[in-house]
PDB file of C-alpha atoms in Angstrom:
ATOM      1  CA  ALA A   3       0.212  -0.242  -0.068  1.00  0.00           C
ATOM      2  CA  ARG A   4       2.831   2.506   0.591  1.00  0.00           C
ATOM      3  CA  ALA A   5       4.184   1.729  -2.993  1.00  0.00           C
ATOM      4  CA  GLY A   6       1.443   3.310  -4.245  1.00  0.00           C
ATOM      5  CA  CYS A   7      -1.804   0.985  -5.041  1.00  0.00           C
ATOM      6  CA  GLY A   8      -4.997   2.069  -4.941  1.00  0.00           C
ATOM      7  CA  ALA A   9      -5.798  -1.685  -3.395  1.00  0.00           C
ATOM      8  CA  VAL A  10      -4.749  -4.967  -2.052  1.00  0.00           C
ATOM      9  CA  THR A  11      -6.813  -7.594  -3.000  1.00  0.00           C
ATOM     10  CA  ALA A  12      -6.818 -10.578  -0.089  1.00  0.00           C
ATOM     11  CA  LYS A  13      -6.223 -14.247  -0.385  1.00  0.00           C
ATOM     12  CA  SER A  14      -9.407 -15.763  -1.742  1.00  0.00           C
ATOM     13  CA  CYS A  15     -11.157 -17.989   1.575  1.00  0.00           C
ATOM     14  CA  GLY A  16     -13.335 -20.288   1.537  1.00  0.00           C
ATOM     15  CA  PRO A  17     -15.746 -22.011   4.442  1.00  0.00           C
ATOM     16  CA  THR A  18     -13.430 -24.270   6.116  1.00  0.00           C
ATOM     17  CA  PRO A  19      -9.784 -24.369   6.294  1.00  0.00           C
ATOM     18  CA  ARG A  20      -7.496 -25.924   3.763  1.00  0.00           C
ATOM     19  CA  ALA A  21      -4.015 -26.810   3.335  1.00  0.00           C
ATOM     20  CA  GLY A  22      -3.626 -26.843  -0.096  1.00  0.00           C
ATOM     21  CA  HIS A  23      -1.241 -28.494  -2.035  1.00  0.00           C
ATOM     22  CA  VAL A  24       2.353 -30.085  -1.061  1.00  0.00           C
ATOM     23  CA  ASN A  25       5.273 -28.783  -2.148  1.00  0.00           C
ATOM     24  CA  PRO A  26       6.495 -27.982  -4.754  1.00  0.00           C
ATOM     25  CA  SER A  27       3.476 -25.805  -5.415  1.00  0.00           C
ATOM     26  CA  CYS A  28       4.880 -22.187  -7.073  1.00  0.00           C
ATOM     27  CA  LEU A  29       7.757 -22.280  -9.066  1.00  0.00           C
ATOM     28  CA  ASP A  30       9.636 -19.500 -11.214  1.00  0.00           C
ATOM     29  CA  TRP A  31       9.831 -20.403 -15.201  1.00  0.00           C
ATOM     30  CA  GLU A  32      11.464 -18.746 -18.121  1.00  0.00           C
ATOM     31  CA  HIS A  33       7.996 -16.725 -18.745  1.00  0.00           C
ATOM     32  CA  GLY A  34       6.292 -16.551 -15.781  1.00  0.00           C
ATOM     33  CA  LEU A  35       5.236 -18.254 -12.622  1.00  0.00           C
ATOM     34  CA  ILE A  36       3.289 -21.505 -12.510  1.00  0.00           C
ATOM     35  CA  ASN A  37       1.235 -22.265  -9.130  1.00  0.00           C
ATOM     36  CA  ALA A  38      -1.000 -24.871  -7.441  1.00  0.00           C
ATOM     37  CA  ILE A  39      -1.272 -23.584  -4.084  1.00  0.00           C
ATOM     38  CA  GLY A  40      -4.659 -25.264  -3.577  1.00  0.00           C
ATOM     39  CA  LEU A  41      -6.802 -22.627  -1.831  1.00  0.00           C
ATOM     40  CA  ALA A  42      -4.831 -22.604   1.293  1.00  0.00           C
ATOM     41  CA  ASN A  43      -6.202 -20.374   3.665  1.00  0.00           C
ATOM     42  CA  PRO A  44      -7.287 -20.509   7.447  1.00  0.00           C
ATOM     43  CA  GLY A  45     -11.044 -20.905   6.667  1.00  0.00           C
ATOM     44  CA  VAL A  46     -13.841 -17.923   6.810  1.00  0.00           C
ATOM     45  CA  GLU A  47     -14.220 -17.849  10.528  1.00  0.00           C
ATOM     46  CA  ALA A  48     -10.255 -16.985  11.333  1.00  0.00           C
ATOM     47  CA  GLU A  49      -9.530 -14.798   7.883  1.00  0.00           C
ATOM     48  CA  VAL A  50     -12.648 -12.245   8.578  1.00  0.00           C
ATOM     49  CA  GLU A  51     -10.347 -11.474  11.672  1.00  0.00           C
ATOM     50  CA  LEU A  52      -7.526 -10.872   9.569  1.00  0.00           C
ATOM     51  CA  LEU A  53      -9.564  -8.892   7.332  1.00  0.00           C
ATOM     52  CA  ALA A  54     -10.406  -6.652   9.910  1.00  0.00           C
ATOM     53  CA  GLN A  55      -6.675  -6.582  11.157  1.00  0.00           C
ATOM     54  CA  ALA A  56      -5.717  -5.233   7.081  1.00  0.00           C
ATOM     55  CA  LYS A  57      -8.387  -3.128   6.778  1.00  0.00           C
ATOM     56  CA  ARG A  58      -7.688  -1.272   9.977  1.00  0.00           C
ATOM     57  CA  GLN A  59      -4.084  -0.631   8.496  1.00  0.00           C
ATOM     58  CA  LEU A  60      -5.046   0.167   5.064  1.00  0.00           C
ATOM     59  CA  GLN A  61      -7.624   3.029   5.947  1.00  0.00           C
ATOM     60  CA  PRO A  62      -5.134   5.489   7.017  1.00  0.00           C
ATOM     61  CA  LEU A  63      -3.247   4.701   3.895  1.00  0.00           C
ATOM     62  CA  GLY A  64      -6.188   5.973   1.994  1.00  0.00           C
ATOM     63  CA  VAL A  65      -5.684   2.288   0.151  1.00  0.00           C
ATOM     64  CA  ALA A  66      -9.072  -0.013  -0.330  1.00  0.00           C
ATOM     65  CA  LEU A  67      -9.185  -3.602   0.811  1.00  0.00           C
ATOM     66  CA  ILE A  68     -10.405  -6.497  -1.479  1.00  0.00           C
ATOM     67  CA  ALA A  69     -11.634  -9.258   0.444  1.00  0.00           C
ATOM     68  CA  SER A  70     -11.965 -12.671  -1.741  1.00  0.00           C
ATOM     69  CA  ILE A  71     -13.916 -15.731  -1.313  1.00  0.00           C
ATOM     70  CA  PHE A  72     -14.835 -19.498  -2.982  1.00  0.00           C
ATOM     71  CA  ALA A  73     -17.105 -21.958  -1.901  1.00  0.00           C
ATOM     72  CA  GLY A  74     -18.566 -25.099  -3.267  1.00  0.00           C
ATOM     73  CA  ASP A  75     -21.666 -24.173  -4.234  1.00  0.00           C
ATOM     74  CA  PRO A  76     -23.913 -20.916  -4.725  1.00  0.00           C
ATOM     75  CA  ALA A  77     -25.461 -20.820  -1.300  1.00  0.00           C
ATOM     76  CA  GLU A  78     -22.208 -21.566   0.211  1.00  0.00           C
ATOM     77  CA  PHE A  79     -20.751 -18.542  -1.586  1.00  0.00           C
ATOM     78  CA  GLY A  80     -23.743 -16.529   0.117  1.00  0.00           C
ATOM     79  CA  LYS A  81     -22.526 -17.700   3.571  1.00  0.00           C
ATOM     80  CA  VAL A  82     -19.042 -17.156   3.268  1.00  0.00           C
ATOM     81  CA  ALA A  83     -19.787 -13.573   1.572  1.00  0.00           C
ATOM     82  CA  GLY A  84     -22.154 -12.754   4.856  1.00  0.00           C
ATOM     83  CA  ILE A  85     -19.258 -13.744   7.016  1.00  0.00           C
ATOM     84  CA  VAL A  86     -16.800 -11.935   5.039  1.00  0.00           C
ATOM     85  CA  ALA A  87     -18.921  -8.847   4.834  1.00  0.00           C
ATOM     86  CA  GLU A  88     -18.526  -8.526   9.012  1.00  0.00           C
ATOM     87  CA  ALA A  89     -15.005  -7.488   8.221  1.00  0.00           C
ATOM     88  CA  GLN A  90     -16.402  -4.241   6.185  1.00  0.00           C
ATOM     89  CA  PRO A  91     -13.958  -4.674   3.172  1.00  0.00           C
ATOM     90  CA  ASP A  92     -14.242  -1.894   0.752  1.00  0.00           C
ATOM     91  CA  PHE A  93     -14.885  -4.557  -2.288  1.00  0.00           C
ATOM     92  CA  LEU A  94     -15.350  -8.130  -2.425  1.00  0.00           C
ATOM     93  CA  GLU A  95     -14.159 -10.388  -4.965  1.00  0.00           C
ATOM     94  CA  VAL A  96     -15.679 -13.753  -6.068  1.00  0.00           C
ATOM     95  CA  ASN A  97     -13.431 -16.377  -7.159  1.00  0.00           C
ATOM     96  CA  ILE A  98     -15.405 -18.218  -9.582  1.00  0.00           C
ATOM     97  CA  SER A  99     -12.885 -21.041 -10.846  1.00  0.00           C
ATOM     98  CA  CYS A 100     -13.157 -23.223  -8.227  1.00  0.00           C
ATOM     99  CA  PRO A 101     -14.796 -26.359  -9.099  1.00  0.00           C
ATOM    100  CA  ASN A 102     -18.452 -26.752  -8.516  1.00  0.00           C
ATOM    101  CA  VAL A 103     -19.414 -29.577  -6.295  1.00  0.00           C
ATOM    102  CA  HIS A 104     -22.999 -29.955  -7.674  1.00  0.00           C
ATOM    103  CA  SER A 105     -22.154 -30.261 -11.345  1.00  0.00           C
ATOM    104  CA  GLU A 106     -21.752 -33.705 -12.066  1.00  0.00           C
ATOM    105  CA  PHE A 107     -18.185 -33.013 -13.586  1.00  0.00           C
ATOM    106  CA  GLY A 108     -17.086 -30.882 -11.136  1.00  0.00           C
ATOM    107  CA  GLU A 109     -17.037 -27.929 -13.744  1.00  0.00           C
ATOM    108  CA  PRO A 110     -15.824 -24.758 -12.424  1.00  0.00           C
ATOM    109  CA  PHE A 111     -18.378 -21.743 -12.347  1.00  0.00           C
ATOM    110  CA  ALA A 112     -16.747 -19.900 -14.075  1.00  0.00           C
ATOM    111  CA  GLY A 113     -17.309 -22.191 -17.347  1.00  0.00           C
ATOM    112  CA  ASP A 114     -21.019 -21.963 -16.980  1.00  0.00           C
ATOM    113  CA  PRO A 115     -23.089 -19.254 -17.138  1.00  0.00           C
ATOM    114  CA  GLU A 116     -25.932 -20.306 -15.216  1.00  0.00           C
ATOM    115  CA  ALA A 117     -23.878 -21.108 -12.122  1.00  0.00           C
ATOM    116  CA  ALA A 118     -21.668 -17.931 -12.298  1.00  0.00           C
ATOM    117  CA  ALA A 119     -24.810 -16.097 -12.512  1.00  0.00           C
ATOM    118  CA  ALA A 120     -26.371 -17.846  -9.291  1.00  0.00           C
ATOM    119  CA  VAL A 121     -23.197 -17.638  -7.250  1.00  0.00           C
ATOM    120  CA  THR A 122     -23.215 -14.302  -7.860  1.00  0.00           C
ATOM    121  CA  ARG A 123     -26.917 -13.579  -6.886  1.00  0.00           C
ATOM    122  CA  HIS A 124     -26.121 -15.434  -3.822  1.00  0.00           C
ATOM    123  CA  VAL A 125     -23.145 -13.068  -2.868  1.00  0.00           C
ATOM    124  CA  LYS A 126     -24.866  -9.945  -3.621  1.00  0.00           C
ATOM    125  CA  THR A 127     -27.941 -11.229  -1.540  1.00  0.00           C
ATOM    126  CA  ALA A 128     -25.878 -11.787   1.054  1.00  0.00           C
ATOM    127  CA  VAL A 129     -23.712  -8.227   1.086  1.00  0.00           C
ATOM    128  CA  GLU A 130     -26.883  -6.417   0.071  1.00  0.00           C
ATOM    129  CA  ALA A 131     -27.495  -4.594   3.522  1.00  0.00           C
ATOM    130  CA  ALA A 132     -23.391  -3.893   4.101  1.00  0.00           C
ATOM    131  CA  GLY A 133     -23.563  -1.607   0.876  1.00  0.00           C
ATOM    132  CA  ILE A 134     -20.119  -4.319  -0.711  1.00  0.00           C
ATOM    133  CA  PRO A 135     -19.579  -3.807  -4.272  1.00  0.00           C
ATOM    134  CA  VAL A 136     -19.145  -7.242  -5.517  1.00  0.00           C
ATOM    135  CA  ILE A 137     -16.064  -8.256  -8.146  1.00  0.00           C
ATOM    136  CA  VAL A 138     -16.168 -11.524 -10.164  1.00  0.00           C
ATOM    137  CA  LYS A 139     -13.165 -13.153 -11.215  1.00  0.00           C
ATOM    138  CA  LEU A 140     -13.116 -14.909 -14.547  1.00  0.00           C
ATOM    139  CA  ALA A 141     -11.496 -17.293 -16.048  1.00  0.00           C
ATOM    140  CA  PRO A 142      -9.736 -17.760 -19.288  1.00  0.00           C
ATOM    141  CA  ASN A 143     -10.304 -21.441 -20.249  1.00  0.00           C
ATOM    142  CA  VAL A 144     -14.067 -20.920 -21.027  1.00  0.00           C
ATOM    143  CA  ILE A 145     -15.754 -21.264 -24.516  1.00  0.00           C
ATOM    144  CA  ASN A 146     -17.322 -17.575 -24.171  1.00  0.00           C
ATOM    145  CA  LEU A 147     -16.209 -15.163 -22.186  1.00  0.00           C
ATOM    146  CA  PRO A 148     -17.959 -12.288 -23.136  1.00  0.00           C
ATOM    147  CA  ARG A 149     -21.621 -14.151 -22.691  1.00  0.00           C
ATOM    148  CA  ILE A 150     -20.573 -15.363 -18.829  1.00  0.00           C
ATOM    149  CA  ALA A 151     -19.506 -11.744 -18.110  1.00  0.00           C
ATOM    150  CA  ARG A 152     -22.519 -11.033 -19.597  1.00  0.00           C
ATOM    151  CA  ALA A 153     -24.561 -13.798 -17.127  1.00  0.00           C
ATOM    152  CA  VAL A 154     -22.213 -12.140 -13.958  1.00  0.00           C
ATOM    153  CA  VAL A 155     -23.414  -8.447 -14.772  1.00  0.00           C
ATOM    154  CA  ASN A 156     -26.817  -9.105 -15.471  1.00  0.00           C
ATOM    155  CA  ALA A 157     -26.976 -11.058 -12.135  1.00  0.00           C
ATOM    156  CA  GLY A 158     -25.865  -7.720 -10.066  1.00  0.00           C
ATOM    157  CA  ALA A 159     -21.780  -8.063 -10.470  1.00  0.00           C
ATOM    158  CA  ASP A 160     -20.798  -4.470  -9.703  1.00  0.00           C
ATOM    159  CA  ALA A 161     -17.321  -5.079 -11.244  1.00  0.00           C
ATOM    160  CA  LEU A 162     -15.358  -7.561 -13.225  1.00  0.00           C
ATOM    161  CA  CYS A 163     -11.563  -8.849 -12.646  1.00  0.00           C
ATOM    162  CA  ALA A 164     -10.116 -10.513 -16.109  1.00  0.00           C
ATOM    163  CA  ILE A 165      -8.569 -12.871 -15.778  1.00  0.00           C
ATOM    164  CA  ASN A 166      -7.402 -15.650 -13.178  1.00  0.00           C
ATOM    165  CA  THR A 167      -4.815 -17.847 -13.999  1.00  0.00           C
ATOM    166  CA  MET A 168      -4.366 -20.036 -17.173  1.00  0.00           C
ATOM    167  CA  PRO A 169      -4.072 -24.249 -16.605  1.00  0.00           C
ATOM    168  CA  GLY A 170      -0.802 -25.211 -17.591  1.00  0.00           C
ATOM    169  CA  MET A 171       2.038 -28.207 -16.762  1.00  0.00           C
ATOM    170  CA  LEU A 172       5.782 -28.092 -16.695  1.00  0.00           C
ATOM    171  CA  ILE A 173       7.999 -31.436 -17.262  1.00  0.00           C
ATOM    172  CA  ASP A 174      11.211 -32.456 -16.254  1.00  0.00           C
ATOM    173  CA  ALA A 175      12.777 -33.840 -18.958  1.00  0.00           C
ATOM    174  CA  GLU A 176      15.965 -35.515 -16.740  1.00  0.00           C
ATOM    175  CA  SER A 177      13.493 -37.219 -14.534  1.00  0.00           C
ATOM    176  CA  GLY A 178       9.867 -37.483 -16.372  1.00  0.00           C
ATOM    177  CA  GLN A 179       8.418 -36.337 -13.493  1.00  0.00           C
ATOM    178  CA  THR A 180       6.081 -32.781 -13.760  1.00  0.00           C
ATOM    179  CA  LEU A 181       7.822 -30.363 -11.791  1.00  0.00           C
ATOM    180  CA  LEU A 182       4.616 -29.299  -9.467  1.00  0.00           C
ATOM    181  CA  ALA A 183       3.298 -32.232  -6.986  1.00  0.00           C
ATOM    182  CA  ASN A 184      -0.356 -31.634  -7.848  1.00  0.00           C
ATOM    183  CA  ARG A 185       1.228 -32.031 -11.545  1.00  0.00           C
ATOM    184  CA  SER A 186      -0.549 -29.005 -13.084  1.00  0.00           C
ATOM    185  CA  GLY A 187      -1.143 -25.519 -11.900  1.00  0.00           C
ATOM    186  CA  GLY A 188      -2.162 -21.852 -12.965  1.00  0.00           C
ATOM    187  CA  LEU A 189       0.084 -19.698 -15.389  1.00  0.00           C
ATOM    188  CA  SER A 190       0.512 -16.107 -14.465  1.00  0.00           C
ATOM    189  CA  GLY A 191       3.500 -13.677 -15.445  1.00  0.00           C
ATOM    190  CA  PRO A 192       4.578 -12.323 -18.660  1.00  0.00           C
ATOM    191  CA  ALA A 193       3.175 -15.545 -20.574  1.00  0.00           C
ATOM    192  CA  LEU A 194      -0.227 -14.757 -19.560  1.00  0.00           C
ATOM    193  CA  LYS A 195      -0.152 -11.313 -20.446  1.00  0.00           C
ATOM    194  CA  PRO A 196      -1.450 -11.414 -24.446  1.00  0.00           C
ATOM    195  CA  ILE A 197      -4.108 -14.277 -22.973  1.00  0.00           C
ATOM    196  CA  ALA A 198      -5.024 -10.968 -20.335  1.00  0.00           C
ATOM    197  CA  LEU A 199      -5.494  -8.558 -22.843  1.00  0.00           C
ATOM    198  CA  LYS A 200      -7.725 -10.517 -25.742  1.00  0.00           C
ATOM    199  CA  CYS A 201      -9.993 -11.110 -22.542  1.00  0.00           C
ATOM    200  CA  VAL A 202      -9.726  -7.899 -21.020  1.00  0.00           C
ATOM    201  CA  TYR A 203     -10.729  -6.640 -24.851  1.00  0.00           C
ATOM    202  CA  ASP A 204     -13.756  -9.059 -25.141  1.00  0.00           C
ATOM    203  CA  VAL A 205     -15.360  -8.427 -21.773  1.00  0.00           C
ATOM    204  CA  HIS A 206     -15.255  -4.772 -22.179  1.00  0.00           C
ATOM    205  CA  LYS A 207     -16.921  -5.144 -25.742  1.00  0.00           C
ATOM    206  CA  ALA A 208     -19.373  -7.637 -23.589  1.00  0.00           C
ATOM    207  CA  CYS A 209     -19.809  -5.116 -20.761  1.00  0.00           C
ATOM    208  CA  PRO A 210     -18.849  -1.753 -21.835  1.00  0.00           C
ATOM    209  CA  ASN A 211     -19.907  -0.086 -18.866  1.00  0.00           C
ATOM    210  CA  THR A 212     -18.777  -2.220 -15.963  1.00  0.00           C
ATOM    211  CA  PRO A 213     -15.662  -1.561 -14.714  1.00  0.00           C
ATOM    212  CA  ILE A 214     -12.825  -4.231 -15.195  1.00  0.00           C
ATOM    213  CA  ILE A 215      -9.758  -4.992 -13.278  1.00  0.00           C
ATOM    214  CA  GLY A 216      -7.317  -6.237 -15.954  1.00  0.00           C
ATOM    215  CA  THR A 217      -4.577  -8.457 -14.439  1.00  0.00           C
ATOM    216  CA  GLY A 218      -2.186 -11.077 -16.305  1.00  0.00           C
ATOM    217  CA  GLY A 219       1.132 -10.210 -17.009  1.00  0.00           C
ATOM    218  CA  VAL A 220       1.518  -6.862 -15.826  1.00  0.00           C
ATOM    219  CA  THR A 221       5.004  -6.161 -15.148  1.00  0.00           C
ATOM    220  CA  SER A 222       5.997  -2.707 -16.353  1.00  0.00           C
ATOM    221  CA  GLY A 223       3.921   0.716 -16.823  1.00  0.00           C
ATOM    222  CA  VAL A 224       4.094  -0.121 -20.697  1.00  0.00           C
ATOM    223  CA  ASP A 225       2.059  -3.120 -19.463  1.00  0.00           C
ATOM    224  CA  ALA A 226      -0.709  -1.503 -17.001  1.00  0.00           C
ATOM    225  CA  VAL A 227      -1.422   0.852 -19.928  1.00  0.00           C
ATOM    226  CA  GLU A 228      -1.798  -1.349 -22.372  1.00  0.00           C
ATOM    227  CA  MET A 229      -4.069  -3.212 -20.432  1.00  0.00           C
ATOM    228  CA  LEU A 230      -6.334   0.069 -19.639  1.00  0.00           C
ATOM    229  CA  MET A 231      -6.200   0.497 -23.438  1.00  0.00           C
ATOM    230  CA  ALA A 232      -7.628  -3.074 -23.826  1.00  0.00           C
ATOM    231  CA  GLY A 233     -10.484  -1.574 -21.911  1.00  0.00           C
ATOM    232  CA  ALA A 234      -9.278  -2.020 -18.571  1.00  0.00           C
ATOM    233  CA  SER A 235     -10.350   0.469 -15.670  1.00  0.00           C
ATOM    234  CA  LEU A 236      -8.115  -0.755 -12.952  1.00  0.00           C
ATOM    235  CA  VAL A 237      -4.883  -2.746 -13.251  1.00  0.00           C
ATOM    236  CA  GLY A 238      -3.613  -5.521 -10.888  1.00  0.00           C
ATOM    237  CA  VAL A 239      -0.231  -6.574 -10.179  1.00  0.00           C
ATOM    238  CA  GLY A 240       0.548 -10.163  -8.943  1.00  0.00           C
ATOM    239  CA  SER A 241       3.579 -11.812 -10.088  1.00  0.00           C
ATOM    240  CA  ALA A 242       5.687  -8.652 -10.740  1.00  0.00           C
ATOM    241  CA  LEU A 243       5.831  -8.527  -6.822  1.00  0.00           C
ATOM    242  CA  TYR A 244       7.573 -11.993  -6.995  1.00  0.00           C
ATOM    243  CA  TYR A 245      10.199 -10.505  -8.842  1.00  0.00           C
ATOM    244  CA  ARG A 246      10.695  -7.470  -7.326  1.00  0.00           C
ATOM    245  CA  GLY A 247       9.131  -7.104  -4.671  1.00  0.00           C
ATOM    246  CA  ALA A 248       6.744  -3.665  -3.636  1.00  0.00           C
ATOM    247  CA  THR A 249       9.292  -2.008  -5.740  1.00  0.00           C
ATOM    248  CA  ALA A 250       7.081  -3.106  -9.122  1.00  0.00           C
ATOM    249  CA  LEU A 251       4.763  -1.254  -7.476  1.00  0.00           C
ATOM    250  CA  GLU A 252       6.290   2.227  -7.579  1.00  0.00           C
ATOM    251  CA  GLU A 253       8.019   1.416 -11.057  1.00  0.00           C
ATOM    252  CA  ILE A 254       4.719   0.572 -12.501  1.00  0.00           C
ATOM    253  CA  VAL A 255       3.052   3.680 -11.132  1.00  0.00           C
TER     254      VAL A 255
END
């Protein structure tokens, strides 16, 4: 926050504590990061206290707190959102890239317009009294991203975040083993930027009046400008912090 960002997004939390995947769960490769953290979190009951503490620290700096949630079904999303609202975050990000436990094939909510809209409606209802704007985080690996974006906006999303990581895999040729313990993971960093730009452009075209947080491979000021040119209202930075720490934000600003 002191390095110049306008908001800080917390790690996604869910209904119960999760240890996540075993190491190696995050690796630097030639063109970015690949991770399979596995939604590690202390559970919403513990997270809400951490969020309240973060809010108190950020408020004097004039920097917003974006809480983030995930769950196994739409009603559970609403329940988690209601608890998180007690910490009074400035915004609530809804991570719909996790698998839908009620789906026959465990398809992520992000891949189905109706499922994504159902989650959005439950979350909006849960935080309506608190007046917390809802941001839905979209996934890149879907058949029709504009259709899903329109569905969540029609269901009440106040803003969109594009995009989450892209599924990928790395194999060590010497041993014949995958580099992540989970075998596959999500790609972020510079390799993701062309995909993110295209997704932001498509989403902005489909929902021109909805604010978009553009994320994916932003490591320089020029990257940020490109993201804004694609249609983003705000720009998210993630992997750049791994490479250069908080100085990355100072350089981008």
